[in-house]
Amino acid sequence: MNLIVILGPTASGKTKLATHLAYEINGEVLSADSRQIYTGMDIGTGKDLNEYNVNGKLIPYHLINIRNAGDDYNIADYQRDFDEAIHQVGKHNATPILCGGTGMYIDAVLSGFQFTRIPIDEQLRKELLLKDKEELISIFNELPSDYTHLADTSTHKRLIRAIEIASYLQKHPFEFADLPQFKATIIGLKIDRELRRERITKRLQERLQQGLIEEVQALLDKGISAEKIIFYGLEYKLITQYLLHEFSYDEMVAKLEVAIHQFAKRQMTYFRKMERDGHEIHWIDASTPLNEQLDAIKSLLRSKEV
């Protein structure tokens, strides 16, 4: 099955490109965003569902709003849900377009590995919680790369979980899955650093005005623990801490800008790693007009049909 992948850092315009491409080639969009799966997390995750209405046509989308905020969800769950979603796209005789910035999810779709639910190792976790980040990184780097190359180590908690998973997999090796095999065309949106900064700053202000703080407060009001919301990172982490009076509004905004810029850099690092691992990514300048981006993609797709 042919699969088009559109990836890129935050604020690069992935959703708009994916939906307009879907409009032109009879496609459906499958989200590769680890937070857009949750209901009630709309503004902070940038679902931008209005962008799925292109020239009056509603573009079908999948893997958005499929879990309640606070529910546990992992990469094995995503693989299963993706498999179900892409079969639905196939039944519609549409072209699947995988779009998002969660490199691990994209990598999991393309890798052919079946991930399994990894149980929590309470004893190991207690031991790791006593160590600082440098010690954890040292432990992580000593683990076999077969079990770590897809890991998200962006936070202290996720680094501990990555070690926990890799340690488990050493004793219980990967089971290769009978996953669908894709002929994937991967499109990457690259964006100038300064332009990315401008977009991130502008978008953050817009989201705050749209009610981002109220969105986080609503999650807390539903009884979702602060710890769980903080785990979702970025806006949800820092706004929760602000609501807990850990710092002022201005400090929160400043911290958010820095955190989102750093997140975008980590995304690009992961995509470069995918290239080193053998995935060919065709990069397009995100600052070029949308019609030129679409023409470049359609030209690339035609060349692959020859």
Coordinates of N, CA and C in Angstrom, one line a residue, residues 42-278:
D42 N -7.5 20.5 22.9 CA -7.7 21.0 21.5 C -6.7 22.1 21.2
I43 N -6.8 23.2 22.0 CA -6.0 24.4 21.8 C -4.5 24.1 21.9
G44 N -4.2 23.5 23.0 CA -2.7 23.2 23.3 C -2.1 22.3 22.3
T45 N -2.9 21.4 21.7 CA -2.3 20.4 20.7 C -2.4 20.9 19.3
G46 N -3.1 22.0 19.1 CA -3.2 22.6 17.7 C -3.9 21.7 16.8
K47 N -5.1 21.2 17.2 CA -5.8 20.3 16.3 C -6.2 21.0 15.0
D48 N -6.6 22.3 15.1 CA -6.9 23.0 13.9 C -7.9 22.3 13.0
L49 N -9.0 21.8 13.6 CA -9.9 21.0 12.8 C -10.6 21.8 11.7
N50 N -10.6 23.1 11.8 CA -11.1 24.0 10.7 C -10.3 23.8 9.5
E51 N -9.0 23.4 9.6 CA -8.2 23.2 8.4 C -8.6 22.0 7.6
Y52 N -9.4 21.1 8.2 CA -9.9 19.9 7.5 C -11.1 20.3 6.5
N53 N -11.5 21.5 6.5 CA -12.5 22.0 5.6 C -11.8 22.7 4.5
V54 N -11.6 22.1 3.3 CA -10.9 22.7 2.2 C -11.8 23.0 1.1
N55 N -12.0 24.3 0.8 CA -12.9 24.7 -0.3 C -14.3 24.1 -0.2
G56 N -14.8 24.0 1.1 CA -16.1 23.5 1.3 C -16.2 21.9 1.4
K57 N -15.1 21.3 1.2 CA -15.0 19.8 1.4 C -14.4 19.4 2.7
L58 N -15.1 18.5 3.4 CA -14.5 18.1 4.7 C -13.6 16.9 4.4
I59 N -12.3 17.1 4.8 CA -11.3 16.0 4.6 C -11.4 15.0 5.7
P60 N -11.6 13.8 5.4 CA -11.7 12.8 6.5 C -10.3 12.7 7.3
Y61 N -10.4 12.6 8.6 CA -9.2 12.4 9.4 C -9.4 11.3 10.4
H62 N -8.3 10.8 10.9 CA -8.3 9.6 11.8 C -7.3 9.8 12.9
L63 N -7.4 9.2 14.0 CA -6.5 9.1 15.1 C -6.5 10.5 15.8
I64 N -7.5 11.2 15.8 CA -7.7 12.4 16.6 C -9.0 12.3 17.4
N65 N -8.9 12.7 18.7 CA -10.0 12.5 19.6 C -10.5 11.1 19.8
I66 N -9.5 10.2 20.0 CA -9.9 8.7 20.1 C -9.7 8.2 21.5
R67 N -9.2 9.1 22.4 CA -9.1 8.7 23.8 C -9.4 9.9 24.7
N68 N -9.9 9.6 25.9 CA -10.1 10.7 26.9 C -8.8 11.1 27.5
A69 N -8.7 12.4 27.7 CA -7.5 13.0 28.4 C -7.4 12.3 29.8
G70 N -6.2 11.9 30.1 CA -5.9 11.1 31.3 C -5.8 9.7 31.1
D71 N -6.3 9.1 30.0 CA -6.2 7.7 29.7 C -4.7 7.4 29.4
D72 N -4.3 6.1 29.7 CA -3.0 5.7 29.3 C -3.0 5.3 27.8
Y73 N -1.9 5.6 27.2 CA -1.8 5.3 25.7 C -0.3 5.2 25.4
N74 N 0.0 4.2 24.6 CA 1.4 4.0 24.3 C 1.6 3.7 22.8
I75 N 2.8 3.5 22.4 CA 3.1 3.3 21.0 C 2.5 2.0 20.4
A76 N 2.3 1.0 21.3 CA 1.7 -0.2 20.9 C 0.2 0.0 20.5
D77 N -0.4 0.9 21.4 CA -1.8 1.3 21.1 C -1.9 2.0 19.8
Y78 N -0.9 2.9 19.6 CA -1.0 3.7 18.3 C -0.8 2.8 17.1
Q79 N 0.1 1.8 17.2 CA 0.2 0.9 16.0 C -1.1 0.2 15.7
R80 N -1.8 -0.3 16.8 CA -3.0 -1.0 16.6 C -4.1 -0.1 16.0
D81 N -4.2 1.2 16.5 CA -5.2 2.1 16.0 C -4.9 2.6 14.6
F82 N -3.6 2.7 14.3 CA -3.2 3.1 13.0 C -3.6 2.0 12.0
D83 N -3.3 0.8 12.4 CA -3.6 -0.4 11.5 C -5.1 -0.4 11.2
E84 N -6.0 -0.2 12.2 CA -7.4 -0.1 11.9 C -7.8 1.1 11.0
A85 N -7.2 2.2 11.3 CA -7.5 3.4 10.5 C -7.1 3.3 9.1
I86 N -5.9 2.8 8.8 CA -5.5 2.7 7.4 C -6.3 1.7 6.6
H87 N -6.8 0.7 7.3 CA -7.7 -0.3 6.6 C -9.0 0.4 6.2
Q88 N -9.5 1.3 7.1 CA -10.7 2.1 6.7 C -10.4 3.0 5.5
V89 N -9.2 3.6 5.5 CA -8.9 4.4 4.3 C -8.8 3.6 3.0
G90 N -8.3 2.4 3.2 CA -8.2 1.5 2.0 C -9.6 1.1 1.5
K91 N -10.5 0.9 2.4 CA -11.9 0.6 2.0 C -12.6 1.7 1.3
H92 N -12.1 2.9 1.5 CA -12.7 4.1 0.9 C -11.9 4.4 -0.5
N93 N -11.0 3.5 -0.8 CA -10.2 3.7 -2.0 C -9.5 5.1 -2.1
A94 N -9.1 5.6 -0.9 CA -8.4 6.9 -0.8 C -6.9 6.7 -0.5
T95 N -6.2 7.7 -0.7 CA -4.7 7.7 -0.4 C -4.5 8.1 1.0
P96 N -3.8 7.3 1.8 CA -3.5 7.6 3.2 C -2.4 8.6 3.3
I97 N -2.6 9.7 4.1 CA -1.5 10.7 4.3 C -1.3 10.8 5.8
L98 N -0.1 10.3 6.2 CA 0.2 10.3 7.6 C 0.9 11.6 7.9
C99 N 0.3 12.4 8.9 CA 0.8 13.8 9.1 C 1.0 14.0 10.6
G100 N 2.2 14.5 10.9 CA 2.4 14.8 12.3 C 3.9 15.1 12.6
G101 N 4.1 15.4 13.9 CA 5.4 15.7 14.3 C 6.0 14.8 15.4
T102 N 5.2 13.7 15.7 CA 5.7 12.7 16.7 C 6.5 11.7 15.9
G103 N 7.8 11.9 15.9 CA 8.7 11.0 15.2 C 8.6 9.6 15.5
M104 N 8.4 9.3 16.8 CA 8.3 7.9 17.3 C 7.1 7.2 16.6
Y105 N 6.0 7.9 16.5 CA 4.8 7.3 15.9 C 5.1 7.0 14.4
I106 N 5.7 8.0 13.7 CA 5.9 7.8 12.3 C 6.9 6.6 12.1
D107 N 8.0 6.6 12.9 CA 9.0 5.6 12.9 C 8.4 4.2 13.1
A108 N 7.5 4.1 14.1 CA 6.8 2.9 14.4 C 6.0 2.3 13.3
V109 N 5.4 3.2 12.5 CA 4.6 2.8 11.4 C 5.5 2.2 10.3
L110 N 6.6 2.9 10.1 CA 7.5 2.5 9.0 C 8.5 1.4 9.4
S111 N 8.7 1.1 10.6 CA 9.8 0.2 11.1 C 9.5 -1.2 10.9
G112 N 8.2 -1.6 11.0 CA 7.9 -3.0 10.9 C 7.9 -3.8 12.2
F113 N 8.3 -3.1 13.3 CA 8.3 -3.7 14.6 C 6.9 -3.7 15.2
Q114 N 6.5 -4.8 15.9 CA 5.3 -4.7 16.7 C 5.7 -4.4 18.1
F115 N 5.2 -3.3 18.6 CA 5.5 -3.0 20.0 C 4.5 -3.7 20.9
T116 N 4.9 -4.1 22.1 CA 4.0 -4.8 23.0 C 3.9 -3.9 24.2
R117 N 2.8 -4.1 25.0 CA 2.7 -3.4 26.3 C 3.8 -3.8 27.2
I118 N 4.6 -2.9 27.7 CA 5.7 -3.1 28.6 C 5.2 -2.8 30.0
P119 N 5.2 -3.8 30.9 CA 4.8 -3.6 32.3 C 5.7 -2.7 33.1
I120 N 5.2 -2.0 34.1 CA 6.0 -1.2 34.9 C 6.8 -2.0 35.9
D121 N 8.1 -1.7 36.0 CA 9.0 -2.4 36.9 C 9.2 -1.5 38.1
E122 N 8.4 -1.7 39.1 CA 8.4 -0.8 40.3 C 9.8 -0.7 40.9
Q123 N 10.4 -1.8 41.1 CA 11.7 -1.8 41.8 C 12.8 -1.1 41.0
L124 N 12.8 -1.3 39.7 CA 13.8 -0.6 38.8 C 13.4 0.9 38.8
R125 N 12.2 1.2 38.8 CA 11.8 2.6 38.7 C 12.2 3.3 40.0
K126 N 12.1 2.7 41.2 CA 12.5 3.3 42.4 C 14.0 3.6 42.4
E127 N 14.8 2.6 41.9 CA 16.2 2.8 41.8 C 16.6 4.0 40.8
L128 N 15.9 4.0 39.7 CA 16.2 5.1 38.7 C 15.8 6.5 39.2
L129 N 14.7 6.6 40.0 CA 14.3 7.9 40.5 C 15.3 8.5 41.4
L130 N 16.2 7.7 41.9 CA 17.3 8.3 42.8 C 18.4 8.9 42.0
K131 N 18.5 8.7 40.7 CA 19.6 9.1 39.9 C 19.3 10.4 39.2
D132 N 20.4 11.2 38.9 CA 20.2 12.4 38.1 C 20.2 12.1 36.6
K133 N 19.9 13.1 35.8 CA 19.7 12.9 34.4 C 21.0 12.4 33.7
E134 N 22.2 12.9 34.2 CA 23.4 12.4 33.6 C 23.6 10.9 33.8
E135 N 23.3 10.5 35.0 CA 23.4 9.0 35.4 C 22.4 8.2 34.5
L136 N 21.2 8.7 34.4 CA 20.2 8.0 33.6 C 20.7 7.9 32.1
I137 N 21.2 9.0 31.6 CA 21.7 9.0 30.2 C 22.8 8.0 30.0
S138 N 23.7 7.9 31.0 CA 24.8 6.9 30.9 C 24.2 5.5 30.9
I139 N 23.2 5.2 31.7 CA 22.6 3.9 31.8 C 21.9 3.6 30.4
F140 N 21.2 4.6 29.9 CA 20.4 4.4 28.7 C 21.4 4.1 27.5
N141 N 22.5 4.8 27.5 CA 23.4 4.7 26.3 C 24.1 3.3 26.3
E142 N 24.1 2.6 27.5 CA 24.7 1.3 27.6 C 23.8 0.2 27.1
L143 N 22.5 0.5 26.9 CA 21.5 -0.5 26.5 C 21.6 -0.7 25.0
P144 N 21.3 -1.9 24.5 CA 21.4 -2.2 23.1 C 20.5 -1.2 22.2
S145 N 21.1 -0.7 21.2 CA 20.4 0.3 20.4 C 19.2 -0.2 19.7
D146 N 19.1 -1.5 19.5 CA 17.9 -2.1 18.9 C 16.7 -1.8 19.8
Y147 N 16.9 -1.6 21.1 CA 15.8 -1.4 22.0 C 15.6 0.1 22.4
T148 N 16.5 0.9 21.9 CA 16.5 2.3 22.4 C 16.3 3.3 21.2
H149 N 16.4 2.9 20.0 CA 16.5 3.8 18.9 C 15.2 4.6 18.7
L150 N 14.1 4.1 19.2 CA 12.8 4.8 19.0 C 12.4 5.5 20.3
A151 N 13.2 5.5 21.3 CA 12.8 6.0 22.6 C 12.7 7.5 22.6
D152 N 11.8 8.0 23.4 CA 11.6 9.4 23.7 C 12.3 9.7 25.0
T153 N 13.4 10.5 25.0 CA 14.1 10.8 26.3 C 14.1 12.2 26.6
S154 N 13.0 12.9 26.2 CA 13.0 14.4 26.3 C 12.8 14.9 27.7
T155 N 12.3 14.0 28.6 CA 12.1 14.5 30.0 C 12.7 13.4 30.9
H156 N 12.9 13.8 32.2 CA 13.4 12.9 33.2 C 12.5 11.6 33.3
K157 N 11.2 11.8 33.3 CA 10.3 10.7 33.5 C 10.3 9.8 32.3
R158 N 10.4 10.4 31.1 CA 10.4 9.6 29.9 C 11.7 8.8 29.7
L159 N 12.8 9.4 30.2 CA 14.1 8.7 30.1 C 14.0 7.5 31.0
I160 N 13.4 7.6 32.2 CA 13.3 6.5 33.1 C 12.4 5.4 32.4
R161 N 11.3 5.8 31.8 CA 10.5 4.8 31.1 C 11.2 4.2 30.0
A162 N 12.0 4.9 29.2 CA 12.8 4.4 28.1 C 13.8 3.3 28.6
I163 N 14.4 3.5 29.8 CA 15.3 2.5 30.3 C 14.5 1.3 30.8
E164 N 13.4 1.5 31.4 CA 12.5 0.5 31.8 C 12.1 -0.4 30.6
I165 N 11.7 0.2 29.5 CA 11.3 -0.5 28.3 C 12.4 -1.3 27.7
A166 N 13.6 -0.7 27.6 CA 14.7 -1.4 27.0 C 15.2 -2.5 27.8
S167 N 15.2 -2.3 29.2 CA 15.6 -3.4 30.1 C 14.6 -4.6 29.9
Y168 N 13.4 -4.3 29.8 CA 12.4 -5.4 29.6 C 12.6 -6.1 28.3
L169 N 12.9 -5.4 27.2 CA 13.0 -6.0 25.9 C 14.3 -6.8 25.8
Q170 N 15.3 -6.5 26.6 CA 16.5 -7.4 26.7 C 16.1 -8.8 27.1
K171 N 15.1 -8.9 28.0 CA 14.7 -10.2 28.5 C 13.6 -10.8 27.6
H172 N 12.8 -9.9 26.9 CA 11.7 -10.3 26.1 C 11.9 -9.7 24.7
P173 N 12.7 -10.2 23.8 CA 13.0 -9.6 22.6 C 11.8 -9.2 21.8
F174 N 12.0 -8.3 20.8 CA 10.9 -7.9 19.9 C 10.3 -9.1 19.2
E175 N 9.0 -9.0 19.1 CA 8.3 -9.9 18.2 C 8.1 -9.1 16.9
F176 N 8.5 -9.7 15.8 CA 8.3 -9.0 14.5 C 6.8 -9.1 14.1
A177 N 6.2 -8.1 13.8 CA 4.8 -8.1 13.5 C 4.5 -8.3 12.1
D178 N 3.3 -8.8 11.8 CA 2.8 -8.9 10.5 C 2.1 -7.6 10.1
L179 N 2.8 -6.5 10.2 CA 2.2 -5.2 9.9 C 2.2 -4.9 8.4
P180 N 1.3 -4.1 8.0 CA 1.2 -3.7 6.6 C 2.6 -3.2 6.1
Q181 N 2.9 -3.5 4.9 CA 4.2 -3.0 4.3 C 3.8 -1.8 3.4
F182 N 4.5 -0.7 3.6 CA 4.1 0.5 2.9 C 5.2 0.9 1.9
K183 N 4.8 1.4 0.8 CA 5.7 2.1 -0.1 C 5.5 3.6 0.3
A184 N 6.4 4.0 1.1 CA 6.2 5.4 1.7 C 7.0 6.4 1.0
T185 N 6.3 7.5 0.7 CA 7.0 8.8 0.2 C 6.9 9.8 1.4
I186 N 8.1 10.1 1.9 CA 8.2 11.0 3.1 C 8.5 12.4 2.7
I187 N 7.6 13.3 3.0 CA 7.8 14.7 2.7 C 8.1 15.4 4.1
G188 N 9.2 16.2 4.1 CA 9.6 16.9 5.3 C 9.5 18.4 5.0
L189 N 8.9 19.1 6.0 CA 8.8 20.6 5.9 C 10.0 21.2 6.7
K190 N 10.9 21.9 6.0 CA 11.9 22.6 6.8 C 11.6 24.0 6.8
I191 N 12.0 24.7 7.9 CA 11.6 26.0 8.2 C 12.8 26.8 8.8
D192 N 13.1 28.0 8.3 CA 14.1 28.8 8.8 C 13.9 29.0 10.3
R193 N 15.0 29.0 11.1 CA 14.9 29.1 12.5 C 14.2 30.4 13.0
E194 N 14.5 31.5 12.4 CA 13.9 32.7 12.8 C 12.4 32.8 12.4
L195 N 12.1 32.3 11.3 CA 10.7 32.2 10.9 C 9.9 31.3 11.8
R196 N 10.5 30.2 12.2 CA 9.9 29.3 13.1 C 9.7 29.9 14.5
R197 N 10.6 30.7 14.9 CA 10.5 31.4 16.2 C 9.3 32.4 16.1
E198 N 9.3 33.1 15.0 CA 8.2 34.1 14.9 C 6.8 33.4 14.9
R199 N 6.7 32.3 14.2 CA 5.4 31.6 14.1 C 5.1 31.0 15.5
I200 N 6.0 30.5 16.2 CA 5.8 29.9 17.5 C 5.3 31.0 18.5
T201 N 6.0 32.1 18.5 CA 5.6 33.2 19.4 C 4.2 33.7 19.0
K202 N 3.9 33.9 17.8 CA 2.6 34.4 17.3 C 1.5 33.4 17.7
R203 N 1.8 32.1 17.4 CA 0.8 31.1 17.7 C 0.5 30.9 19.2
L204 N 1.5 31.0 20.0 CA 1.4 30.9 21.4 C 0.4 32.0 22.0
Q205 N 0.7 33.2 21.5 CA -0.2 34.3 21.9 C -1.6 34.1 21.5
E206 N -1.8 33.6 20.3 CA -3.2 33.3 19.8 C -3.9 32.3 20.6
R207 N -3.1 31.3 21.0 CA -3.7 30.2 21.8 C -4.1 30.6 23.2
L208 N -3.2 31.4 23.8 CA -3.5 31.9 25.1 C -4.8 32.8 25.0
Q209 N -5.0 33.6 24.0 CA -6.2 34.4 23.8 C -7.4 33.5 23.5
Q210 N -7.2 32.4 22.9 CA -8.3 31.5 22.6 C -8.8 30.7 23.8
G211 N -8.0 30.7 24.9 CA -8.5 30.0 26.1 C -7.7 28.8 26.5
L212 N -6.4 28.8 26.2 CA -5.5 27.7 26.5 C -5.4 27.5 28.0
I213 N -5.3 28.5 28.8 CA -5.3 28.4 30.3 C -6.6 27.8 30.8
E214 N -7.7 28.2 30.3 CA -9.0 27.7 30.7 C -9.1 26.2 30.3
E215 N -8.5 25.8 29.1 CA -8.5 24.4 28.7 C -7.8 23.5 29.7
V216 N -6.7 24.0 30.2 CA -5.9 23.2 31.2 C -6.7 23.2 32.5
Q217 N -7.3 24.3 32.9 CA -8.0 24.3 34.1 C -9.2 23.3 34.0
A218 N -9.8 23.2 32.9 CA -11.0 22.3 32.7 C -10.5 20.9 32.9
L219 N -9.3 20.5 32.5 CA -8.8 19.2 32.7 C -8.6 18.9 34.1
L220 N -8.1 19.9 34.9 CA -8.0 19.7 36.3 C -9.3 19.6 37.0
D221 N -10.3 20.4 36.5 CA -11.6 20.3 37.1 C -12.3 19.0 36.8
K222 N -11.9 18.3 35.8 CA -12.5 17.0 35.5 C -11.9 15.9 36.4
G223 N -10.9 16.3 37.3 CA -10.3 15.3 38.2 C -9.1 14.6 37.7
I224 N -8.6 15.1 36.5 CA -7.3 14.6 36.0 C -6.2 15.1 36.8
S225 N -5.3 14.3 37.3 CA -4.3 14.8 38.2 C -3.3 15.7 37.6
A226 N -2.8 16.6 38.4 CA -1.8 17.6 37.9 C -0.6 16.8 37.3
E227 N -0.2 15.7 38.0 CA 0.9 15.0 37.5 C 0.7 14.4 36.1
K228 N -0.5 13.9 35.9 CA -0.8 13.4 34.6 C -0.8 14.5 33.5
I229 N -1.4 15.6 33.8 CA -1.4 16.7 32.8 C 0.0 17.2 32.6
I230 N 0.8 17.3 33.6 CA 2.2 17.7 33.5 C 3.0 16.8 32.5
F231 N 2.6 15.5 32.6 CA 3.3 14.5 31.8 C 3.1 14.8 30.3
Y232 N 2.0 15.5 29.9 CA 1.8 15.8 28.5 C 2.7 16.8 28.0
G233 N 3.5 17.5 28.9 CA 4.5 18.4 28.5 C 4.1 19.7 27.9
L234 N 5.1 20.6 27.6 CA 4.9 21.9 27.0 C 3.8 22.7 27.6
E235 N 2.8 23.1 26.8 CA 1.8 24.0 27.4 C 1.1 23.4 28.6
Y236 N 0.8 22.1 28.5 CA 0.0 21.5 29.6 C 0.9 21.4 30.9
K237 N 2.1 21.2 30.7 CA 3.0 21.1 31.9 C 3.2 22.5 32.5
L238 N 3.5 23.5 31.7 CA 3.9 24.8 32.3 C 2.6 25.6 32.8
I239 N 1.5 25.4 32.1 CA 0.3 26.1 32.5 C -0.2 25.4 33.8
T240 N -0.1 24.1 33.9 CA -0.5 23.5 35.2 C 0.3 24.0 36.3
Q241 N 1.6 24.1 36.1 CA 2.5 24.7 37.1 C 2.2 26.1 37.5
Y242 N 1.8 26.9 36.4 CA 1.3 28.2 36.7 C 0.1 28.3 37.5
L243 N -0.9 27.4 37.2 CA -2.1 27.3 38.0 C -1.9 26.8 39.4
L244 N -0.8 26.1 39.6 CA -0.4 25.7 41.0 C 0.4 26.8 41.7
H245 N 0.5 27.9 41.0 CA 1.2 29.1 41.6 C 2.7 28.9 41.8
E246 N 3.3 28.1 40.8 CA 4.8 27.9 40.9 C 5.5 29.1 40.3
F247 N 4.9 29.8 39.4 CA 5.5 31.0 38.9 C 4.4 31.9 38.3
S248 N 4.8 33.1 37.9 CA 3.9 34.1 37.4 C 3.5 33.9 36.0
Y249 N 2.5 34.6 35.5 CA 2.0 34.5 34.1 C 3.2 34.9 33.2
D250 N 3.9 36.0 33.4 CA 4.9 36.3 32.5 C 6.1 35.3 32.5
E251 N 6.4 34.7 33.6 CA 7.4 33.7 33.7 C 6.9 32.5 32.9
M252 N 5.6 32.1 33.0 CA 5.1 31.0 32.3 C 5.2 31.2 30.8
V253 N 4.9 32.4 30.3 CA 4.9 32.6 28.9 C 6.4 32.5 28.4
A254 N 7.3 33.1 29.1 CA 8.7 33.1 28.8 C 9.2 31.6 28.7
K255 N 8.9 30.9 29.7 CA 9.3 29.5 29.8 C 8.7 28.7 28.6
L256 N 7.4 29.0 28.3 CA 6.8 28.3 27.2 C 7.4 28.5 25.9
E257 N 7.8 29.8 25.6 CA 8.5 30.1 24.3 C 9.8 29.3 24.2
V258 N 10.5 29.3 25.3 CA 11.8 28.5 25.3 C 11.6 27.0 25.1
A259 N 10.6 26.5 25.8 CA 10.3 25.1 25.8 C 9.8 24.6 24.4
I260 N 9.0 25.4 23.7 CA 8.5 25.1 22.4 C 9.6 25.1 21.4
H261 N 10.4 26.1 21.5 CA 11.6 26.2 20.5 C 12.5 25.0 20.7
Q262 N 12.8 24.6 21.9 CA 13.6 23.5 22.2 C 12.9 22.2 21.7
F263 N 11.6 22.1 21.8 CA 10.9 21.0 21.3 C 11.0 20.8 19.8
A264 N 10.9 22.0 19.1 CA 11.1 22.0 17.6 C 12.5 21.5 17.2
K265 N 13.5 21.9 18.0 CA 14.8 21.4 17.7 C 14.9 19.9 17.9
R266 N 14.3 19.4 18.9 CA 14.4 17.9 19.2 C 13.6 17.2 18.1
Q267 N 12.5 17.7 17.6 CA 11.8 17.1 16.5 C 12.8 17.0 15.3
M268 N 13.5 18.0 14.9 CA 14.3 18.0 13.8 C 15.5 17.0 14.0
T269 N 16.0 16.9 15.2 CA 17.0 16.0 15.5 C 16.5 14.6 15.3
Y270 N 15.3 14.3 15.7 CA 14.7 13.0 15.5 C 14.5 12.7 14.0
F271 N 14.1 13.6 13.2 CA 13.9 13.4 11.8 C 15.3 13.2 11.1
R272 N 16.3 13.9 11.5 CA 17.6 13.6 11.0 C 18.1 12.2 11.3
K273 N 17.7 11.8 12.5 CA 18.1 10.4 12.9 C 17.3 9.4 12.0
M274 N 16.1 9.7 11.7 CA 15.4 8.8 10.7 C 16.1 8.7 9.4
E275 N 16.6 9.8 8.9 CA 17.4 9.8 7.7 C 18.6 8.9 7.8
R276 N 19.3 9.0 8.9 CA 20.5 8.2 9.2 C 20.1 6.7 9.2
D277 N 18.9 6.4 9.7 CA 18.5 5.0 9.8 C 17.9 4.5 8.5
G278 N 18.0 5.3 7.4 CA 17.7 4.8 6.1 C 16.4 5.3 5.5

